Amino acid sequence: MTKRTAIAWKAAGARCLERQFLANSARTGTPVAEAAGALHGVHTQVPSAAES
């Protein structure tokens, strides 16, 4: 059985910004591949947001 956790849209949005280094810059020493990988999903979120 899958456990569900309630989360507010504001919290979900904040998590996305944080995870993709858009809320704060990546720390010095963060591998470029890690930062690029985190940003990979940004372009896919924009079109789906426009459809809502």
mmCIF file of C-alpha atoms in Angstrom:
data_model
loop_
_atom_site.group_PDB
_atom_site.id
_atom_site.type_symbol
_atom_site.label_atom_id
_atom_site.label_comp_id
_atom_site.label_asym_id
_atom_site.label_seq_id
_atom_site.Cartn_x
_atom_site.Cartn_y
_atom_site.Cartn_z
ATOM 1 C CA MET A 1 0.000 0.000 0.000
ATOM 2 C CA THR A 2 1.255 3.479 -0.867
ATOM 3 C CA LYS A 3 1.408 6.018 1.930
ATOM 4 C CA ARG A 4 0.109 9.466 0.985
ATOM 5 C CA THR A 5 1.429 12.682 2.445
ATOM 6 C CA ALA A 6 -0.441 15.961 2.142
ATOM 7 C CA ILE A 7 1.608 18.908 0.904
ATOM 8 C CA ALA A 8 0.545 22.428 0.023
ATOM 9 C CA TRP A 9 1.187 23.846 -3.470
ATOM 10 C CA LYS A 10 3.283 26.616 -1.940
ATOM 11 C CA ALA A 11 5.539 24.072 -0.225
ATOM 12 C CA ALA A 12 5.824 21.993 -3.405
ATOM 13 C CA GLY A 13 6.780 25.068 -5.418
ATOM 14 C CA ALA A 14 9.358 26.099 -2.846
ATOM 15 C CA ARG A 15 10.880 22.612 -2.937
ATOM 16 C CA CYS A 16 11.180 22.732 -6.729
ATOM 17 C CA LEU A 17 12.874 26.132 -6.655
ATOM 18 C CA GLU A 18 15.277 24.920 -3.989
ATOM 19 C CA ARG A 19 16.066 21.632 -5.716
ATOM 20 C CA GLN A 20 16.772 23.367 -9.036
ATOM 21 C CA PHE A 21 19.059 26.003 -7.476
ATOM 22 C CA LEU A 22 16.619 28.782 -8.389
ATOM 23 C CA ALA A 23 15.961 29.902 -4.803
ATOM 24 C CA ASN A 24 19.645 29.901 -3.826
ATOM 25 C CA SER A 25 22.801 29.441 -5.862
ATOM 26 C CA ALA A 26 24.520 26.092 -5.847
ATOM 27 C CA ARG A 27 27.289 25.914 -3.275
ATOM 28 C CA THR A 28 30.864 26.360 -4.376
ATOM 29 C CA GLY A 29 32.209 22.983 -5.385
ATOM 30 C CA THR A 30 28.868 21.606 -6.578
ATOM 31 C CA PRO A 31 29.642 19.517 -9.658
ATOM 32 C CA VAL A 32 28.408 21.109 -12.880
ATOM 33 C CA ALA A 33 26.676 17.861 -13.827
ATOM 34 C CA GLU A 34 24.665 17.968 -10.585
ATOM 35 C CA ALA A 35 23.526 21.555 -11.179
ATOM 36 C CA ALA A 36 22.693 20.840 -14.828
ATOM 37 C CA GLY A 37 20.808 17.697 -13.838
ATOM 38 C CA ALA A 38 18.775 19.655 -11.296
ATOM 39 C CA LEU A 39 17.780 22.169 -13.972
ATOM 40 C CA HIS A 40 16.849 19.476 -16.469
ATOM 41 C CA GLY A 41 13.190 19.422 -15.404
ATOM 42 C CA VAL A 42 12.630 23.198 -15.476
ATOM 43 C CA HIS A 43 11.673 23.352 -19.151
ATOM 44 C CA THR A 44 9.125 20.570 -18.739
ATOM 45 C CA GLN A 45 7.320 22.393 -15.945
ATOM 46 C CA VAL A 46 6.622 25.583 -17.887
ATOM 47 C CA PRO A 47 4.288 24.191 -20.596
ATOM 48 C CA SER A 48 2.332 22.094 -18.096
ATOM 49 C CA ALA A 49 1.883 25.141 -15.853
ATOM 50 C CA ALA A 50 0.451 27.108 -18.772
ATOM 51 C CA GLU A 51 -2.205 24.430 -19.333
ATOM 52 C CA SER A 52 -3.553 24.662 -15.770
#
